[in-house]
Amino acid sequence: MFKNNFIIAWRNLAKQKMYSIIKIVGLALGIAACLLIALFIKDELGYDLHFKNGDRIYRVILRINDGDHIWQISTFPAPVVSAIKSEFPEIEEVGRMTGLVYFGAGSNDIRRTDKPDNIFEEGFVYTSQGLLDIFQPQMIYGNLDHALDGPETMIISKRKADKFFPGENPVGKTMILNNDRKRIYTISGVMEDPPRHSHFQYDFLMTLSEGLYPGEETNWNSQSSTVYTLLHPGIDVASLETKFKKLAKKNAASLIGKSEGPEADDLIAKITYRLQPISDIYLKSEGISDEFQHGDIRFVWLFGMIAIFIFIIACINFINLSTAKSSKRAMEVGLRKTVGASQKSLINQFLAESILLSFLSFSLGVVLVMFLLPYFNILSVKELVFPWNEWWLLPLLACAATFTGILAGLYPSFYISSFEPIAVLKGSIKRGCKNASLRNGLVIFQFSISIILITSTLVINNQVAYILNKKLGFDKDEVLLIQGTKSLGDQVTSFKNELLKLPDVKNVTVSDYLPVSEMKRNSCGFWNEGKQEVDEAYSAQLWGIDHDYIKTMGMNIVEGRDFSPEIAGDAEGCIINKTMARQLNLENPLDQTICTSFASWHVIGVVEDFHFESLKENIGGMCLTLGKSPDIVSVKIHTKNMSRTVASITHVWKTIAPYQQIRYSFLDERYTMMYDDVQRMGYIFNMFAMLAIIIACLGLFALSSFIIAQRTKEIGIRKVLGASVLNITFNLSKNFLTLVALANIIACPIAYFFMNRWLQDFAYRIHVRSWMFIVSGGIVILIALLTIGLQTIRAATANPIESLKYE
Amino acid sequence: MIKTEDLKKVYTTEEVETTALNNVNFEVRHGEFVSIMGPSGCGKSTLLNLIGLLDNPSDGRYYFLDHEVSRYSERQRANLRKHNIGFVFQSFNLIDELTVFENIELPLLYQKVSSSERKKRVTEVMEQMQIMHRKNHFPQQLSGGQQQRVAVGRAVVGSPRLILADEPTGNLDSSHGEEVMKMLLDLNEAGTTIIMVTHSPTYAEYGHRVVHLFDGHIVTENLNGKFHV
Ligand SMILES: Nc1ncnc2c1ncn2[C@@H]1O[C@H](COP(=O)(O)OP(=O)(O)O)[C@@H](O)[C@H]1O
Ligand SMILES: [Mg+2]
């Protein structure tokens, strides 16, 4: 019987090929989307589960409750470690780490002391032995105990060991950073590479046995370290958190510089502590700024909801498609019933059919996922793999397919199998369905979502185009940045001079301060001369540049002049931007004197405002002075053959720094990189928009085939009475287009609202224009017309006698 | 008025070819009332569909009002049809969503008749068919006889020269059947040509002559002797 059901189900699918394919593909798309999102969520939830005592490891967070805002601080002064250790017997171990670039964490040029070639590496961090004892990484060489206890010790990851010491045991060998004789480290161990699902992604763990600098261990005045604790088993975290309040006084002192007085008391009252489970660090660190890569639990929820949503809609479309064709099956049901089939056996029959369809959809869905996964990985910046070798995969998919089949098949089976045989055979079955408005509503809803997404995509893409083409106040094109030139020392000047001899090189400047984000910054308080006691300080950037900076960057002097090597007094001069002049109320800024708490300069020129941060921010004040910050050399090039020019620059580099790889990038690429997240968002919206429109079209297809099936007889009669194909087509399309038009009306204000809000993130932005709505509406109407077109025209051109014959 | 020469209709489905009509030569003159009889499946409806320009023959020639129309396009046929032919079906074929008035009005809509003219003519027809009091009812609310009267009304409202009726009394009891036959007879007397398919020899007698179809062929024609030129 069971087998029989499936054989008949298969024949039925084969008979209505077109319909079966649309049903399967529609459901498969929904399933593929859900599977992708499920993989994404599983990955996001899988972080930091590998630690041995993971359930007892917590990161210390300090919270300041300011009434309307809670500040969460994750960095502490170094002595807090010993304070925690001595204060709280509940805690087994305390450790700290710091990734401060200022002290040489982050990235460095590194080499074996016995080899001359420097290699640029990232992933340097200072780590205490205590942290090592808490995290307990798997060691391949060396012993975890006391590995970082000695001075100048370092643990490296396996992949770096393989790179620098292939086939050797590196323990006991030495490495040097940035050619700096003071930074020679002895390797005390090699650990397994950090798992991909770890928030702690470092390859070089450098010791903290003597602090970052002499005296750091007792200095309460710098917030340098992230602190982790390992609790004893069975400790109540909440009560321990309250006990941490003991530390508030010292922390307050380190935050505002005093531990007595009303100000300090006020702050101490606002301080609480939180012990954050290590497995929460990746996903649940909203509002905490630290140096780790994070996911966002809100996105997990959002995507989860989207997945459920897509799944429900795909199922509803499936149900609608099934019931739409029910009249074709009514005859069969009537006959089966007259020969004695019970409703139950008929339900089984139809369920078998939908379960079969569901299995086919799941198979296709999995295939789709395999194809889409690489693209999805690019979009989500992940390395998801389909869990083929997990034992639970196939049973899980089978259960899900059965469940979906039953879910999507239940209503249609009851609906179709309940037809009364006599009514069916007499042909008097009414194909109308009470929930026509539900179907209409669903189509309107699906199209509204599509229109919202398409409009959003248009807005985002336009904002991106605006960003990439905006006049920035400097010329980002054809500027090559050579990084890591600090290691050249005094030779940087001769490097510069050699570069200027190349024919394609127009200008060269030496400065780390560059007008793209994630570059060196230096914020200071400024006053007009003599106003230190009267005015509030105006916070602006103070950048050290050389004589060629403004020329190289193509900035515009609007008043006064550029720095000149001929004029000796320029060392005390400065060039400010227009915003700075405005903010300091300098109507005639030239020759005025401005100062900080430590120096003063006279203004020799005013430069046109240029964007030195993301367009999300307004342009701030800027004071350019002559100064040395030699880690980046920027080269303005004008060439037809970029690779040849780069080759000749590389050649010059090799003559000056033979043991260091040249490391360069382009200013315009760096600029574009600043908006990677915006562009990625555009792609994601694009993808969802496409998915939404496909699903919406399936919905519309289901609805239109349902309605056309219902109206076949009417169409036949009208044609007999002289209606033309055009008449009928128009008549049919009108109803569907009304739905799409309604969807437009609903979607436009919503899209406008959300996109306007999104644009508020940008200080410099486009406006949401009416053409965007017209375009997205037009696209949707066109696609809707194509969807219903084939069926409508087929219905309109059908020979009327066919549809009237069986009446 | 109409004339067929060697008319042939072959239906090709996936499995079989059915020859529904074979070499049918048939003529109907203006003002005639012709009954067609024959066993089920012999091709009566097929013949009527061809005459009614709902379908093209597979072979042969068909003269409608002296035009050779057997190769006409769908659009050309629709044009001829809507101005010249009215249809009455066994199962009435009214549109459930439209009222009696709207059902009758339908052919005039497609003939682009002005709204006031439509109203006038539909009212006239409804009076003639004695269904004025049912004007705003829906087909489901009417008896079979009333429905068929609406269907006849719809067939005549455009003042066609030819009315084709495919078993118009098939779904009706005898008193309602009589009624409908009476109406057809009245129309014929007013000058409309009528071709009617029926299973009932009694109703066939209403025609001037009876054509017997068997297996796609015309076998006999007998004059009822009522026709005078
Ligand atoms: N659309 C069609 N496709 C295939 N065969 C058809 C079609 N319409 C009618 N036939 C066949 O043509 C023959 C004549 O049918 P029809 O004219 O409906 O007969 P009648 O009206 O005399 O009962 C029958 O054998 C029928 O099966
Ligand atoms: Mg018939």
mmCIF file of N, CA and C in Angstrom, chain A residues 341-425:
data_model
loop_
_atom_site.group_PDB
_atom_site.id
_atom_site.type_symbol
_atom_site.label_atom_id
_atom_site.label_comp_id
_atom_site.label_asym_id
_atom_site.label_seq_id
_atom_site.Cartn_x
_atom_site.Cartn_y
_atom_site.Cartn_z
ATOM 1 N N ALA A 341 -12.976 4.295 -1.902
ATOM 2 C CA ALA A 341 -11.826 4.791 -1.148
ATOM 3 C C ALA A 341 -12.295 5.644 0.022
ATOM 4 N N SER A 342 -11.654 5.490 1.175
ATOM 5 C CA SER A 342 -12.011 6.323 2.320
ATOM 6 C C SER A 342 -11.214 7.614 2.231
ATOM 7 N N GLN A 343 -11.688 8.615 2.952
ATOM 8 C CA GLN A 343 -10.952 9.884 2.932
ATOM 9 C C GLN A 343 -9.547 9.685 3.470
ATOM 10 N N LYS A 344 -9.433 8.780 4.466
ATOM 11 C CA LYS A 344 -8.123 8.564 5.077
ATOM 12 C C LYS A 344 -7.120 8.036 4.044
ATOM 13 N N SER A 345 -7.571 7.085 3.264
ATOM 14 C CA SER A 345 -6.638 6.537 2.284
ATOM 15 C C SER A 345 -6.266 7.590 1.247
ATOM 16 N N LEU A 346 -7.214 8.472 0.946
ATOM 17 C CA LEU A 346 -6.916 9.542 -0.005
ATOM 18 C C LEU A 346 -5.923 10.534 0.580
ATOM 19 N N ILE A 347 -6.108 10.844 1.882
ATOM 20 C CA ILE A 347 -5.165 11.763 2.531
ATOM 21 C C ILE A 347 -3.768 11.167 2.476
ATOM 22 N N ASN A 348 -3.677 9.866 2.796
ATOM 23 C CA ASN A 348 -2.375 9.211 2.720
ATOM 24 C C ASN A 348 -1.775 9.342 1.341
ATOM 25 N N GLN A 349 -2.645 9.151 0.351
ATOM 26 C CA GLN A 349 -2.188 9.255 -1.019
ATOM 27 C C GLN A 349 -1.588 10.634 -1.305
ATOM 28 N N PHE A 350 -2.305 11.664 -0.907
ATOM 29 C CA PHE A 350 -1.821 13.020 -1.201
ATOM 30 C C PHE A 350 -0.615 13.383 -0.359
ATOM 31 N N LEU A 351 -0.587 12.882 0.884
ATOM 32 C CA LEU A 351 0.578 13.148 1.726
ATOM 33 C C LEU A 351 1.820 12.493 1.124
ATOM 34 N N ALA A 352 1.643 11.266 0.644
ATOM 35 C CA ALA A 352 2.775 10.587 0.020
ATOM 36 C C ALA A 352 3.332 11.450 -1.104
ATOM 37 N N GLU A 353 2.402 12.056 -1.841
ATOM 38 C CA GLU A 353 2.822 12.889 -2.955
ATOM 39 C C GLU A 353 3.628 14.098 -2.467
ATOM 40 N N SER A 354 3.143 14.728 -1.411
ATOM 41 C CA SER A 354 3.852 15.944 -0.998
ATOM 42 C C SER A 354 5.157 15.604 -0.279
ATOM 43 N N ILE A 355 5.203 14.448 0.398
ATOM 44 C CA ILE A 355 6.470 14.043 1.015
ATOM 45 C C ILE A 355 7.500 13.734 -0.069
ATOM 46 N N LEU A 356 7.030 13.080 -1.103
ATOM 47 C CA LEU A 356 7.938 12.795 -2.229
ATOM 48 C C LEU A 356 8.485 14.099 -2.806
ATOM 49 N N LEU A 357 7.574 15.070 -3.015
ATOM 50 C CA LEU A 357 7.991 16.372 -3.530
ATOM 51 C C LEU A 357 8.988 17.024 -2.593
ATOM 52 N N SER A 358 8.702 16.929 -1.308
ATOM 53 C CA SER A 358 9.570 17.563 -0.322
ATOM 54 C C SER A 358 10.970 16.965 -0.355
ATOM 55 N N PHE A 359 11.042 15.642 -0.494
ATOM 56 C CA PHE A 359 12.363 15.014 -0.574
ATOM 57 C C PHE A 359 13.116 15.480 -1.820
ATOM 58 N N LEU A 360 12.391 15.573 -2.931
ATOM 59 C CA LEU A 360 13.044 16.064 -4.144
ATOM 60 C C LEU A 360 13.532 17.496 -3.937
ATOM 61 N N SER A 361 12.679 18.314 -3.272
ATOM 62 C CA SER A 361 13.066 19.704 -3.026
ATOM 63 C C SER A 361 14.294 19.779 -2.137
ATOM 64 N N PHE A 362 14.334 18.951 -1.105
ATOM 65 C CA PHE A 362 15.491 18.975 -0.216
ATOM 66 C C PHE A 362 16.758 18.583 -0.973
ATOM 67 N N SER A 363 16.629 17.563 -1.813
ATOM 68 C CA SER A 363 17.813 17.159 -2.577
ATOM 69 C C SER A 363 18.303 18.307 -3.440
ATOM 70 N N LEU A 364 17.358 18.929 -4.148
ATOM 71 C CA LEU A 364 17.735 20.044 -5.007
ATOM 72 C C LEU A 364 18.283 21.191 -4.166
ATOM 73 N N GLY A 365 17.646 21.422 -3.004
ATOM 74 C CA GLY A 365 18.103 22.484 -2.110
ATOM 75 C C GLY A 365 19.545 22.274 -1.697
ATOM 76 N N VAL A 366 19.887 21.040 -1.366
ATOM 77 C CA VAL A 366 21.264 20.741 -0.949
ATOM 78 C C VAL A 366 22.233 20.998 -2.108
ATOM 79 N N VAL A 367 21.814 20.595 -3.306
ATOM 80 C CA VAL A 367 22.653 20.855 -4.476
ATOM 81 C C VAL A 367 22.860 22.358 -4.657
ATOM 82 N N LEU A 368 21.770 23.107 -4.516
ATOM 83 C CA LEU A 368 21.861 24.567 -4.638
ATOM 84 C C LEU A 368 22.834 25.139 -3.614
ATOM 85 N N VAL A 369 22.744 24.630 -2.392
ATOM 86 C CA VAL A 369 23.637 25.114 -1.343
ATOM 87 C C VAL A 369 25.090 24.885 -1.732
ATOM 88 N N MET A 370 25.356 23.719 -2.312
ATOM 89 C CA MET A 370 26.733 23.429 -2.711
ATOM 90 C C MET A 370 27.230 24.452 -3.726
ATOM 91 N N PHE A 371 26.321 24.841 -4.636
ATOM 92 C CA PHE A 371 26.724 25.815 -5.641
ATOM 93 C C PHE A 371 26.871 27.210 -5.055
ATOM 94 N N LEU A 372 25.983 27.540 -4.133
ATOM 95 C CA LEU A 372 25.944 28.914 -3.630
ATOM 96 C C LEU A 372 26.926 29.167 -2.497
ATOM 97 N N LEU A 373 27.367 28.100 -1.849
ATOM 98 C CA LEU A 373 28.181 28.267 -0.649
ATOM 99 C C LEU A 373 29.420 29.138 -0.867
ATOM 100 N N PRO A 374 30.166 28.952 -1.961
ATOM 101 C CA PRO A 374 31.333 29.817 -2.157
ATOM 102 C C PRO A 374 30.968 31.303 -2.190
ATOM 103 N N TYR A 375 29.863 31.626 -2.879
ATOM 104 C CA TYR A 375 29.449 33.034 -2.948
ATOM 105 C C TYR A 375 28.983 33.521 -1.585
ATOM 106 N N PHE A 376 28.239 32.655 -0.931
ATOM 107 C CA PHE A 376 27.743 33.011 0.395
ATOM 108 C C PHE A 376 28.910 33.265 1.339
ATOM 109 N N ASN A 377 29.961 32.477 1.201
ATOM 110 C CA ASN A 377 31.138 32.659 2.055
ATOM 111 C C ASN A 377 31.796 34.006 1.804
ATOM 112 N N ILE A 378 31.818 34.423 0.546
ATOM 113 C CA ILE A 378 32.405 35.726 0.247
ATOM 114 C C ILE A 378 31.579 36.816 0.916
ATOM 115 N N LEU A 379 30.256 36.687 0.784
ATOM 116 C CA LEU A 379 29.374 37.698 1.357
ATOM 117 C C LEU A 379 29.462 37.728 2.871
ATOM 118 N N SER A 380 29.474 36.565 3.493
ATOM 119 C CA SER A 380 29.412 36.533 4.951
ATOM 120 C C SER A 380 30.801 36.554 5.569
ATOM 121 N N VAL A 381 31.843 36.631 4.720
ATOM 122 C CA VAL A 381 33.229 36.605 5.194
ATOM 123 C C VAL A 381 33.444 35.407 6.111
ATOM 124 N N LYS A 382 33.061 34.252 5.647
ATOM 125 C CA LYS A 382 33.206 33.039 6.445
ATOM 126 C C LYS A 382 33.795 31.931 5.595
ATOM 127 N N GLU A 383 34.094 30.821 6.250
ATOM 128 C CA GLU A 383 34.571 29.647 5.513
ATOM 129 C C GLU A 383 33.667 28.469 5.854
ATOM 130 N N LEU A 384 32.405 28.630 5.550
ATOM 131 C CA LEU A 384 31.459 27.569 5.881
ATOM 132 C C LEU A 384 31.675 26.378 4.957
ATOM 133 N N VAL A 385 31.524 25.196 5.508
ATOM 134 C CA VAL A 385 31.534 23.993 4.669
ATOM 135 C C VAL A 385 30.273 23.204 4.988
ATOM 136 N N PHE A 386 29.812 22.475 3.986
ATOM 137 C CA PHE A 386 28.627 21.660 4.214
ATOM 138 C C PHE A 386 29.045 20.443 5.036
ATOM 139 N N PRO A 387 28.344 20.157 6.148
ATOM 140 C CA PRO A 387 28.834 19.127 7.077
ATOM 141 C C PRO A 387 28.586 17.711 6.584
ATOM 142 N N TRP A 388 29.181 17.373 5.445
ATOM 143 C CA TRP A 388 28.931 16.063 4.851
ATOM 144 C C TRP A 388 29.299 14.907 5.765
ATOM 145 N N ASN A 389 30.431 15.062 6.478
ATOM 146 C CA ASN A 389 30.910 13.898 7.226
ATOM 147 C C ASN A 389 30.346 13.810 8.637
ATOM 148 N N GLU A 390 29.293 14.572 8.912
ATOM 149 C CA GLU A 390 28.651 14.447 10.221
ATOM 150 C C GLU A 390 27.586 13.362 10.145
ATOM 151 N N TRP A 391 27.553 12.506 11.168
ATOM 152 C CA TRP A 391 26.612 11.395 11.128
ATOM 153 C C TRP A 391 25.163 11.853 11.145
ATOM 154 N N TRP A 392 24.934 13.025 11.754
ATOM 155 C CA TRP A 392 23.539 13.445 11.939
ATOM 156 C C TRP A 392 22.952 14.094 10.703
ATOM 157 N N LEU A 393 23.806 14.376 9.688
ATOM 158 C CA LEU A 393 23.315 15.170 8.568
ATOM 159 C C LEU A 393 22.133 14.527 7.842
ATOM 160 N N LEU A 394 22.345 13.285 7.377
ATOM 161 C CA LEU A 394 21.292 12.672 6.563
ATOM 162 C C LEU A 394 20.013 12.412 7.363
ATOM 163 N N PRO A 395 20.112 11.846 8.584
ATOM 164 C CA PRO A 395 18.873 11.692 9.354
ATOM 165 C C PRO A 395 18.150 13.016 9.574
ATOM 166 N N LEU A 396 18.926 14.060 9.847
ATOM 167 C CA LEU A 396 18.306 15.357 10.099
ATOM 168 C C LEU A 396 17.579 15.858 8.851
ATOM 169 N N LEU A 397 18.260 15.782 7.706
ATOM 170 C CA LEU A 397 17.637 16.239 6.473
ATOM 171 C C LEU A 397 16.387 15.418 6.163
ATOM 172 N N ALA A 398 16.467 14.098 6.398
ATOM 173 C CA ALA A 398 15.319 13.238 6.116
ATOM 174 C C ALA A 398 14.140 13.630 6.998
ATOM 175 N N CYS A 399 14.421 13.857 8.280
ATOM 176 C CA CYS A 399 13.342 14.268 9.189
ATOM 177 C C CYS A 399 12.752 15.591 8.724
ATOM 178 N N ALA A 400 13.634 16.535 8.405
ATOM 179 C CA ALA A 400 13.156 17.849 7.987
ATOM 180 C C ALA A 400 12.312 17.727 6.720
ATOM 181 N N ALA A 401 12.734 16.873 5.803
ATOM 182 C CA ALA A 401 11.993 16.713 4.547
ATOM 183 C C ALA A 401 10.617 16.107 4.816
ATOM 184 N N THR A 402 10.579 15.087 5.681
ATOM 185 C CA THR A 402 9.294 14.471 6.008
ATOM 186 C C THR A 402 8.377 15.488 6.672
ATOM 187 N N PHE A 403 8.951 16.193 7.629
ATOM 188 C CA PHE A 403 8.177 17.194 8.353
ATOM 189 C C PHE A 403 7.608 18.235 7.384
ATOM 190 N N THR A 404 8.483 18.749 6.516
ATOM 191 C CA THR A 404 8.037 19.746 5.548
ATOM 192 C C THR A 404 6.957 19.179 4.639
ATOM 193 N N GLY A 405 7.168 17.957 4.192
ATOM 194 C CA GLY A 405 6.186 17.326 3.312
ATOM 195 C C GLY A 405 4.829 17.234 3.978
ATOM 196 N N ILE A 406 4.817 16.833 5.245
ATOM 197 C CA ILE A 406 3.547 16.706 5.959
ATOM 198 C C ILE A 406 2.940 18.081 6.186
ATOM 199 N N LEU A 407 3.798 19.016 6.608
ATOM 200 C CA LEU A 407 3.317 20.372 6.887
ATOM 201 C C LEU A 407 2.670 20.977 5.650
ATOM 202 N N ALA A 408 3.369 20.851 4.517
ATOM 203 C CA ALA A 408 2.878 21.492 3.304
ATOM 204 C C ALA A 408 1.779 20.672 2.639
ATOM 205 N N GLY A 409 1.678 19.387 2.994
ATOM 206 C CA GLY A 409 0.716 18.545 2.308
ATOM 207 C C GLY A 409 -0.592 18.372 3.045
ATOM 208 N N LEU A 410 -0.582 18.692 4.336
ATOM 209 C CA LEU A 410 -1.754 18.385 5.156
ATOM 210 C C LEU A 410 -3.018 19.095 4.669
ATOM 211 N N TYR A 411 -2.890 20.409 4.504
ATOM 212 C CA TYR A 411 -4.076 21.169 4.118
ATOM 213 C C TYR A 411 -4.592 20.760 2.740
ATOM 214 N N PRO A 412 -3.702 20.743 1.738
ATOM 215 C CA PRO A 412 -4.204 20.332 0.416
ATOM 216 C C PRO A 412 -4.815 18.925 0.440
ATOM 217 N N SER A 413 -4.244 17.998 1.210
ATOM 218 C CA SER A 413 -4.817 16.649 1.198
ATOM 219 C C SER A 413 -6.223 16.640 1.776
ATOM 220 N N PHE A 414 -6.370 17.365 2.875
ATOM 221 C CA PHE A 414 -7.717 17.416 3.448
ATOM 222 C C PHE A 414 -8.682 18.096 2.499
ATOM 223 N N TYR A 415 -8.199 19.164 1.908
ATOM 224 C CA TYR A 415 -9.042 19.955 1.026
ATOM 225 C C TYR A 415 -9.493 19.129 -0.180
ATOM 226 N N ILE A 416 -8.540 18.515 -0.822
ATOM 227 C CA ILE A 416 -8.886 17.792 -2.052
ATOM 228 C C ILE A 416 -9.664 16.519 -1.731
ATOM 229 N N SER A 417 -9.242 15.837 -0.661
ATOM 230 C CA SER A 417 -9.875 14.548 -0.401
ATOM 231 C C SER A 417 -11.281 14.709 0.154
ATOM 232 N N SER A 418 -11.653 15.941 0.491
ATOM 233 C CA SER A 418 -12.990 16.107 1.053
ATOM 234 C C SER A 418 -14.039 16.373 -0.007
ATOM 235 N N PHE A 419 -13.640 16.439 -1.274
ATOM 236 C CA PHE A 419 -14.639 16.656 -2.326
ATOM 237 C C PHE A 419 -15.689 15.551 -2.287
ATOM 238 N N GLU A 420 -16.942 15.954 -2.419
ATOM 239 C CA GLU A 420 -18.021 14.973 -2.432
ATOM 240 C C GLU A 420 -18.091 14.323 -3.801
ATOM 241 N N PRO A 421 -18.111 13.003 -3.830
ATOM 242 C CA PRO A 421 -18.075 12.337 -5.140
ATOM 243 C C PRO A 421 -19.200 12.764 -6.054
ATOM 244 N N ILE A 422 -20.407 12.895 -5.513
ATOM 245 C CA ILE A 422 -21.542 13.197 -6.381
ATOM 246 C C ILE A 422 -21.397 14.581 -6.975
ATOM 247 N N ALA A 423 -21.012 15.523 -6.102
ATOM 248 C CA ALA A 423 -20.848 16.890 -6.573
ATOM 249 C C ALA A 423 -19.797 16.935 -7.670
ATOM 250 N N VAL A 424 -18.702 16.216 -7.458
ATOM 251 C CA VAL A 424 -17.628 16.230 -8.432
ATOM 252 C C VAL A 424 -18.097 15.648 -9.749
ATOM 253 N N LEU A 425 -18.771 14.503 -9.675
ATOM 254 C CA LEU A 425 -19.142 13.820 -10.904
ATOM 255 C C LEU A 425 -20.204 14.589 -11.658
#
